[in-house]
Short mmCIF file of C-alpha atoms and ligand atoms in Angstrom, two decimals:
data_model
loop_
_atom_site.label_atom_id
_atom_site.label_comp_id
_atom_site.label_asym_id
_atom_site.label_seq_id
_atom_site.Cartn_x
_atom_site.Cartn_y
_atom_site.Cartn_z
CA MET L 1 87.79 91.33 116.83
CA LYS L 2 86.37 94.77 116.57
CA HIS L 3 88.78 96.91 114.79
CA LEU L 4 91.94 95.99 112.83
CA LEU L 5 94.17 98.81 113.85
CA LYS L 6 97.13 97.03 113.87
CA LEU L 7 98.31 93.40 113.80
CA LYS L 8 99.62 93.24 117.28
CA ASP L 9 96.36 93.45 118.69
CA LEU L 10 94.85 90.24 116.26
CA THR L 11 95.73 87.12 118.30
CA SER L 12 97.84 84.20 115.81
CA ASP L 13 94.30 82.50 115.64
CA GLU L 14 92.36 85.15 114.35
CA ILE L 15 95.22 86.31 111.73
CA VAL L 16 95.22 82.57 110.43
CA GLU L 17 91.17 82.58 110.46
CA ILE L 18 91.06 86.03 108.47
CA LEU L 19 93.87 83.91 105.85
CA ASN L 20 91.26 80.87 105.88
CA LEU L 21 88.20 83.11 105.05
CA ALA L 22 90.28 84.92 102.28
CA ASP L 23 91.44 81.64 100.48
CA LYS L 24 87.72 80.70 100.84
CA LEU L 25 86.78 84.00 99.28
CA LYS L 26 89.30 83.61 96.55
CA TYR L 27 88.13 80.28 95.26
CA GLU L 28 84.49 81.53 95.18
CA ASN L 29 85.42 84.72 93.43
CA ILE L 30 87.51 82.82 91.20
CA ASN L 31 84.42 80.02 90.64
CA GLY L 32 81.97 83.02 90.53
CA ILE L 33 79.98 81.97 93.49
CA LYS L 34 78.10 85.43 94.48
CA HIS L 35 77.20 86.16 98.19
CA ASN L 36 76.04 88.73 99.90
CA HIS L 37 77.71 89.09 103.16
CA LEU L 38 77.28 92.65 103.04
CA GLU L 39 73.90 93.18 101.76
CA GLY L 40 72.93 97.07 102.99
CA LYS L 41 76.14 97.88 104.34
CA THR L 42 78.63 101.00 103.66
CA LEU L 43 82.14 101.31 104.12
CA GLY L 44 83.56 105.03 104.26
CA MET L 45 87.09 105.15 102.63
CA ILE L 46 88.91 108.36 103.95
CA PHE L 47 92.42 109.22 102.41
CA GLN L 48 94.60 111.37 103.45
CA LYS L 49 97.38 110.20 101.10
CA SER L 50 97.57 108.84 97.36
CA SER L 51 96.45 105.02 96.76
CA THR L 52 95.86 102.46 93.55
CA ARG L 53 95.31 99.05 95.24
CA THR L 54 94.18 99.87 98.58
CA ARG L 55 91.26 102.27 97.62
CA VAL L 56 90.41 99.86 94.33
CA SER L 57 90.44 96.89 96.21
CA PHE L 58 88.44 97.91 99.35
CA GLU L 59 85.62 99.63 96.83
CA VAL L 60 85.60 96.62 94.15
CA GLY L 61 85.74 93.99 97.58
CA MET L 62 82.45 95.72 99.30
CA TYR L 63 81.16 95.91 95.41
CA GLN L 64 81.18 91.91 95.44
CA LEU L 65 80.15 91.09 99.05
CA GLY L 66 76.64 93.30 98.18
CA GLY L 67 77.75 96.13 100.18
CA LYS L 68 78.80 99.74 98.81
CA ALA L 69 82.11 101.98 99.36
CA LEU L 70 82.18 105.53 99.79
CA PHE L 71 85.78 107.59 98.71
CA LEU L 72 86.42 110.08 101.19
CA SER L 73 89.63 112.33 100.42
CA SER L 74 90.51 114.19 103.40
CA LYS L 75 90.64 117.47 101.20
CA ASP L 76 86.92 117.56 100.63
CA LEU L 77 85.68 116.63 104.00
CA GLN L 78 85.40 119.15 106.89
CA MET L 79 88.14 116.88 108.46
CA GLY L 80 90.50 118.43 106.16
CA ARG L 81 89.57 122.26 107.19
CA GLY L 82 90.55 121.53 111.11
CA GLU L 83 87.06 119.61 112.53
CA PRO L 84 88.38 117.07 115.24
CA ILE L 85 88.82 113.77 114.47
CA LYS L 86 86.48 112.42 117.71
CA ASP L 87 84.02 114.71 115.92
CA THR L 88 83.96 112.83 112.49
CA ALA L 89 84.06 109.47 114.20
CA ARG L 90 80.80 110.32 116.02
CA VAL L 91 79.19 111.79 113.30
CA LEU L 92 80.36 109.48 110.14
CA SER L 93 79.37 106.20 112.68
CA ARG L 94 75.72 107.31 112.57
CA TYR L 95 75.45 106.72 108.68
CA LEU L 96 78.22 103.78 107.74
CA ASP L 97 78.89 100.75 109.34
CA GLY L 98 82.76 100.92 109.19
CA ILE L 99 85.54 103.17 108.02
CA MET L 100 88.62 102.26 106.32
CA ILE L 101 91.57 105.14 106.43
CA ARG L 102 94.46 105.86 105.49
CA THR L 103 96.65 108.81 107.17
CA PHE L 104 99.78 109.58 108.91
CA ASP L 105 99.15 109.47 112.67
CA GLN L 106 98.32 106.22 113.76
CA GLN L 107 96.72 107.90 116.58
CA GLU L 108 94.16 109.17 114.43
CA VAL L 109 93.16 105.87 113.57
CA GLN L 110 92.77 105.16 117.46
CA ASP L 111 90.87 108.24 117.71
CA LEU L 112 88.43 106.89 115.13
CA ALA L 113 88.09 103.78 116.85
CA ASP L 114 87.79 105.36 120.59
CA TYR L 115 85.26 107.90 119.64
CA GLY L 116 83.05 106.04 117.09
CA THR L 117 80.88 103.23 117.49
CA ILE L 118 81.82 101.41 114.20
CA PRO L 119 84.76 99.22 113.12
CA ILE L 120 87.49 100.80 112.17
CA ILE L 121 90.56 99.83 109.40
CA ASN L 122 93.69 101.24 109.09
CA GLY L 123 94.47 101.72 105.52
CA LEU L 124 97.99 102.72 106.23
CA THR L 125 99.78 104.82 108.62
CA ASP L 126 103.34 106.02 108.80
CA SER L 127 103.90 103.54 111.44
CA ALA L 128 101.58 100.62 110.29
CA HIS L 129 100.08 98.59 107.19
CA PRO L 130 98.11 95.60 108.56
CA CYS L 131 95.85 94.94 105.30
CA GLN L 132 99.18 94.67 103.39
CA ILE L 133 100.59 92.24 105.45
CA LEU L 134 97.69 90.07 105.91
CA ALA L 135 97.73 89.87 102.12
CA ASP L 136 101.52 88.82 101.87
CA LEU L 137 100.96 86.19 104.46
CA MET L 138 98.19 85.02 102.57
CA THR L 139 100.76 84.83 99.23
CA ILE L 140 103.23 83.42 101.02
CA ARG L 141 101.17 80.30 102.27
CA GLU L 142 99.70 80.11 98.76
CA TYR L 143 103.21 79.55 97.50
CA LYS L 144 105.04 77.81 100.29
CA GLN L 145 102.17 75.81 101.42
CA SER L 146 102.88 75.93 104.96
CA PHE L 147 104.75 79.09 107.55
CA LYS L 148 106.57 76.47 109.31
CA GLY L 149 110.60 77.01 109.22
CA LEU L 150 110.46 79.99 107.02
CA LYS L 151 112.64 82.77 107.00
CA LEU L 152 111.41 86.25 105.75
CA CYS L 153 113.58 89.07 105.21
CA PHE L 154 113.25 92.53 104.68
CA ILE L 155 115.70 95.07 103.05
CA GLY L 156 115.72 98.75 103.02
CA ASP L 157 113.64 101.45 105.02
CA GLY L 158 112.49 100.17 108.66
CA ASN L 159 108.87 101.77 107.80
CA ASN L 160 105.51 101.07 107.69
CA VAL L 161 105.42 97.45 106.00
CA ALA L 162 108.20 96.34 107.78
CA ASN L 163 106.87 97.10 111.15
CA SER L 164 103.87 95.22 110.18
CA TYR L 165 105.79 92.17 108.41
CA ILE L 166 107.84 91.88 111.44
CA VAL L 167 104.36 91.26 113.70
CA GLY L 168 103.05 89.01 110.63
CA GLY L 169 105.90 87.11 110.66
CA ILE L 170 106.53 86.93 114.15
CA LYS L 171 102.83 86.18 115.19
CA LEU L 172 102.95 83.33 112.64
CA GLY L 173 106.30 81.48 113.88
CA MET L 174 108.61 82.30 111.02
CA GLU L 175 111.97 83.63 111.45
CA VAL L 176 112.47 87.78 110.68
CA ALA L 177 115.29 89.13 109.98
CA ILE L 178 115.54 92.75 108.58
CA ALA L 179 119.02 94.70 107.10
CA CYS L 180 118.43 98.54 107.31
CA PRO L 181 120.70 101.00 107.42
CA LYS L 182 121.56 102.43 110.78
CA GLY L 183 119.21 104.85 111.97
CA TYR L 184 116.60 103.76 109.66
CA GLU L 185 115.61 100.68 112.04
CA PRO L 186 111.89 99.37 112.60
CA ASP L 187 110.09 100.57 115.31
CA GLU L 188 112.02 100.11 118.86
CA VAL L 189 109.02 98.80 120.93
CA LEU L 190 108.37 96.03 118.17
CA GLN L 191 111.64 95.20 117.73
CA LYS L 192 111.83 94.18 121.37
CA TRP L 193 108.59 92.76 121.38
CA ALA L 194 109.70 90.64 118.21
CA ARG L 195 113.06 89.25 120.43
CA GLU L 196 110.55 88.56 123.06
CA ASN L 197 108.22 86.46 121.31
CA GLY L 198 110.23 85.00 118.68
CA SER L 199 113.35 84.74 115.87
CA PHE L 200 114.25 87.90 115.08
CA THR L 201 117.47 89.83 114.08
CA CYS L 202 117.95 93.21 112.85
CA THR L 203 121.28 94.17 111.05
CA ASP L 204 122.83 97.01 108.68
CA SER L 205 124.06 93.92 106.55
CA VAL L 206 122.00 92.81 103.81
CA SER L 207 123.88 89.42 103.27
CA GLU L 208 123.16 88.24 106.51
CA ALA L 209 119.70 89.34 106.52
CA ILE L 210 118.89 87.36 103.47
CA LYS L 211 121.22 84.36 103.70
CA ASP L 212 118.84 81.14 103.37
CA ALA L 213 115.92 83.67 103.08
CA ASP L 214 112.78 81.80 101.84
CA VAL L 215 110.92 85.34 101.41
CA VAL L 216 112.72 88.48 100.75
CA TYR L 217 110.34 91.94 100.84
CA THR L 218 111.57 95.20 100.13
CA ASP L 219 109.27 98.63 99.77
CA VAL L 220 110.56 101.89 98.34
CA TRP L 221 113.24 104.14 99.98
CA MET L 222 110.62 107.33 100.25
CA SER L 223 107.40 106.74 102.00
CA MET L 224 104.34 109.15 101.00
CA GLY L 225 104.99 112.28 103.13
CA GLN L 226 109.07 111.45 102.63
CA GLU L 227 109.30 113.00 99.61
CA GLN L 228 111.59 116.17 100.40
CA GLU L 229 114.38 113.74 101.81
CA ARG L 230 114.58 111.99 98.42
CA GLU L 231 118.16 112.85 97.49
CA LYS L 232 119.52 112.00 100.96
CA ARG L 233 117.73 108.83 101.45
CA LYS L 234 118.94 107.57 97.70
CA ARG L 235 122.41 108.06 99.34
CA ILE L 236 122.05 106.45 102.29
CA PHE L 237 119.63 103.17 101.10
CA SER L 238 121.74 102.90 97.94
CA LYS L 239 123.32 99.68 99.44
CA TYR L 240 120.15 98.35 100.33
CA GLN L 241 118.85 97.26 96.81
CA VAL L 242 117.38 94.00 95.92
CA ASN L 243 119.02 92.69 93.23
CA ALA L 244 120.46 89.63 91.25
CA ARG L 245 124.02 89.41 93.17
CA VAL L 246 122.06 89.69 96.59
CA MET L 247 119.19 87.41 95.69
CA LYS L 248 121.99 84.35 95.21
CA LEU L 249 122.18 84.72 98.96
CA ALA L 250 119.15 83.62 99.42
CA LYS L 251 117.28 80.38 99.09
CA LYS L 252 117.17 79.04 95.39
CA ASP L 253 113.54 78.88 95.34
CA ALA L 254 112.79 81.94 97.68
CA ILE L 255 109.78 84.47 96.72
CA VAL L 256 110.27 88.01 96.37
CA LEU L 257 107.72 90.34 97.93
CA HIS L 258 107.14 94.19 97.06
CA CYS L 259 103.74 96.34 98.16
CA LEU L 260 103.98 97.77 95.40
CA PRO L 261 104.26 101.20 93.82
CA ALA L 262 108.22 99.85 92.93
CA HIS L 263 110.59 102.46 91.66
CA ARG L 264 112.84 100.39 89.67
CA GLU L 265 117.07 100.67 90.32
CA GLU L 266 116.10 102.08 93.52
CA GLU L 267 115.04 99.21 96.08
CA ILE L 268 114.75 96.57 93.60
CA THR L 269 116.20 96.16 90.05
CA GLU L 270 113.90 96.00 87.09
CA GLU L 271 115.75 92.45 86.32
CA VAL L 272 114.79 90.91 89.95
CA PHE L 273 111.27 92.53 89.49
CA GLU L 274 110.16 90.98 86.68
CA ALA L 275 112.06 87.43 87.29
CA HIS L 276 109.36 88.03 90.20
CA SER L 277 106.60 89.47 89.12
CA ASP L 278 104.24 86.46 88.94
CA GLU L 279 104.51 86.57 93.31
CA ILE L 280 104.51 90.23 93.50
CA PHE L 281 101.25 90.23 91.32
CA GLN L 282 99.41 87.79 92.81
CA GLU L 283 100.37 89.76 96.17
CA ALA L 284 99.01 92.95 94.62
CA GLU L 285 95.52 90.81 93.75
CA ASN L 286 95.36 89.24 97.13
CA ARG L 287 94.76 92.68 99.01
CA LEU L 288 90.92 92.23 97.58
CA HIS L 289 90.54 88.81 98.87
CA ALA L 290 92.08 89.38 102.20
CA GLN L 291 90.36 92.78 102.83
CA LYS L 292 87.00 90.79 101.69
CA ALA L 293 87.57 88.53 104.59
CA VAL L 294 88.84 91.12 107.07
CA LEU L 295 85.57 92.92 106.02
CA VAL L 296 82.95 90.25 106.38
CA LYS L 297 84.85 89.69 110.02
CA LEU L 298 84.19 93.21 110.95
CA LEU L 299 80.73 94.28 109.43
CA GLY L 300 79.74 90.80 108.72
CA ASN L 301 76.35 90.02 110.76
CA ASN L 302 77.95 86.89 112.39
N1 LIG P 401 100.53 98.70 98.70
C1 LIG P 401 99.79 99.74 98.82
O1 LIG P 401 99.36 100.25 99.64
O2 LIG P 401 99.49 100.44 97.18
P1 LIG P 401 98.64 101.80 97.63
O3 LIG P 401 99.18 102.74 98.35
O4 LIG P 401 98.25 102.14 95.84
O5 LIG P 401 97.12 101.38 98.19
N1 LIG P 402 106.02 102.56 102.57
C1 LIG P 402 105.14 102.98 101.68
C2 LIG P 402 104.19 102.05 101.46
C3 LIG P 402 103.25 102.64 100.54
C4 LIG P 402 102.03 101.19 100.01
C5 LIG P 402 104.56 104.50 102.01
O1 LIG P 402 104.29 104.63 103.24
O2 LIG P 402 104.35 105.14 101.17
#
């Protein structure tokens, strides 16, 4: 594994190895066991979009591993004034040991990897959010002990998070069911791959997707960059809400995940959010541990 550009590039074994290392690092973190796997290493973090969890968890993660992280807002970089990404990649590769980038187009992440000589980590694009799903898989295993026989459901927009959730779920042998309005389905190529490689359905019926689900996942109806579609999307997605009524159709012990930030009374009600806040904030915490595992794998010496 040289980069983390999207989950599809990883084998199932590589994903499980990251999750196992994340569990170990979490245990060590909780028990105050320190190590310096990344002493002397520097991670550049390029942000073209806002972030709370990704920025802070990567920065703290590097610090805890004995390294350093640099926050690089694209507004302040020459990139923001039109310097080509392929030049940025070749320059930053000479200073840094790795780059995490949050941007719009997946091609920019690919270009960094193609032109640079250091590991590149996708911190969210319009089409994928692999770091989020690694933390989610870690959380699912903590709550359910194993992935075997689980049904994952996602209700809402077939966005970056939904795309990566499909890949993570299918790669680890789970059933994945998506409910979204027509015209807002996840990536078509990914859907085809999911059907060919596991148990996958995509429907416009919430009750069908959530039936007997072990994990219920949702995300905002308007992703970053779609703010101008707010009113239209609120209308289109109004039936795709995770609320107490639809939760009755999931398994009794179903957990609810949300990548955050959450918009109460839009994709999820305050009632369901607070009833499942333990899972949701454990999921947020696991961003730190899962990403530390990714950093050790990509930037570590062994
Ligand atoms: N879930 C997530 O990626 O959060 P941020 O946008 O705050 O980084
Ligand atoms: N789908 C959301 C995820 C935020 C973490 C977005 O792209 O804005």
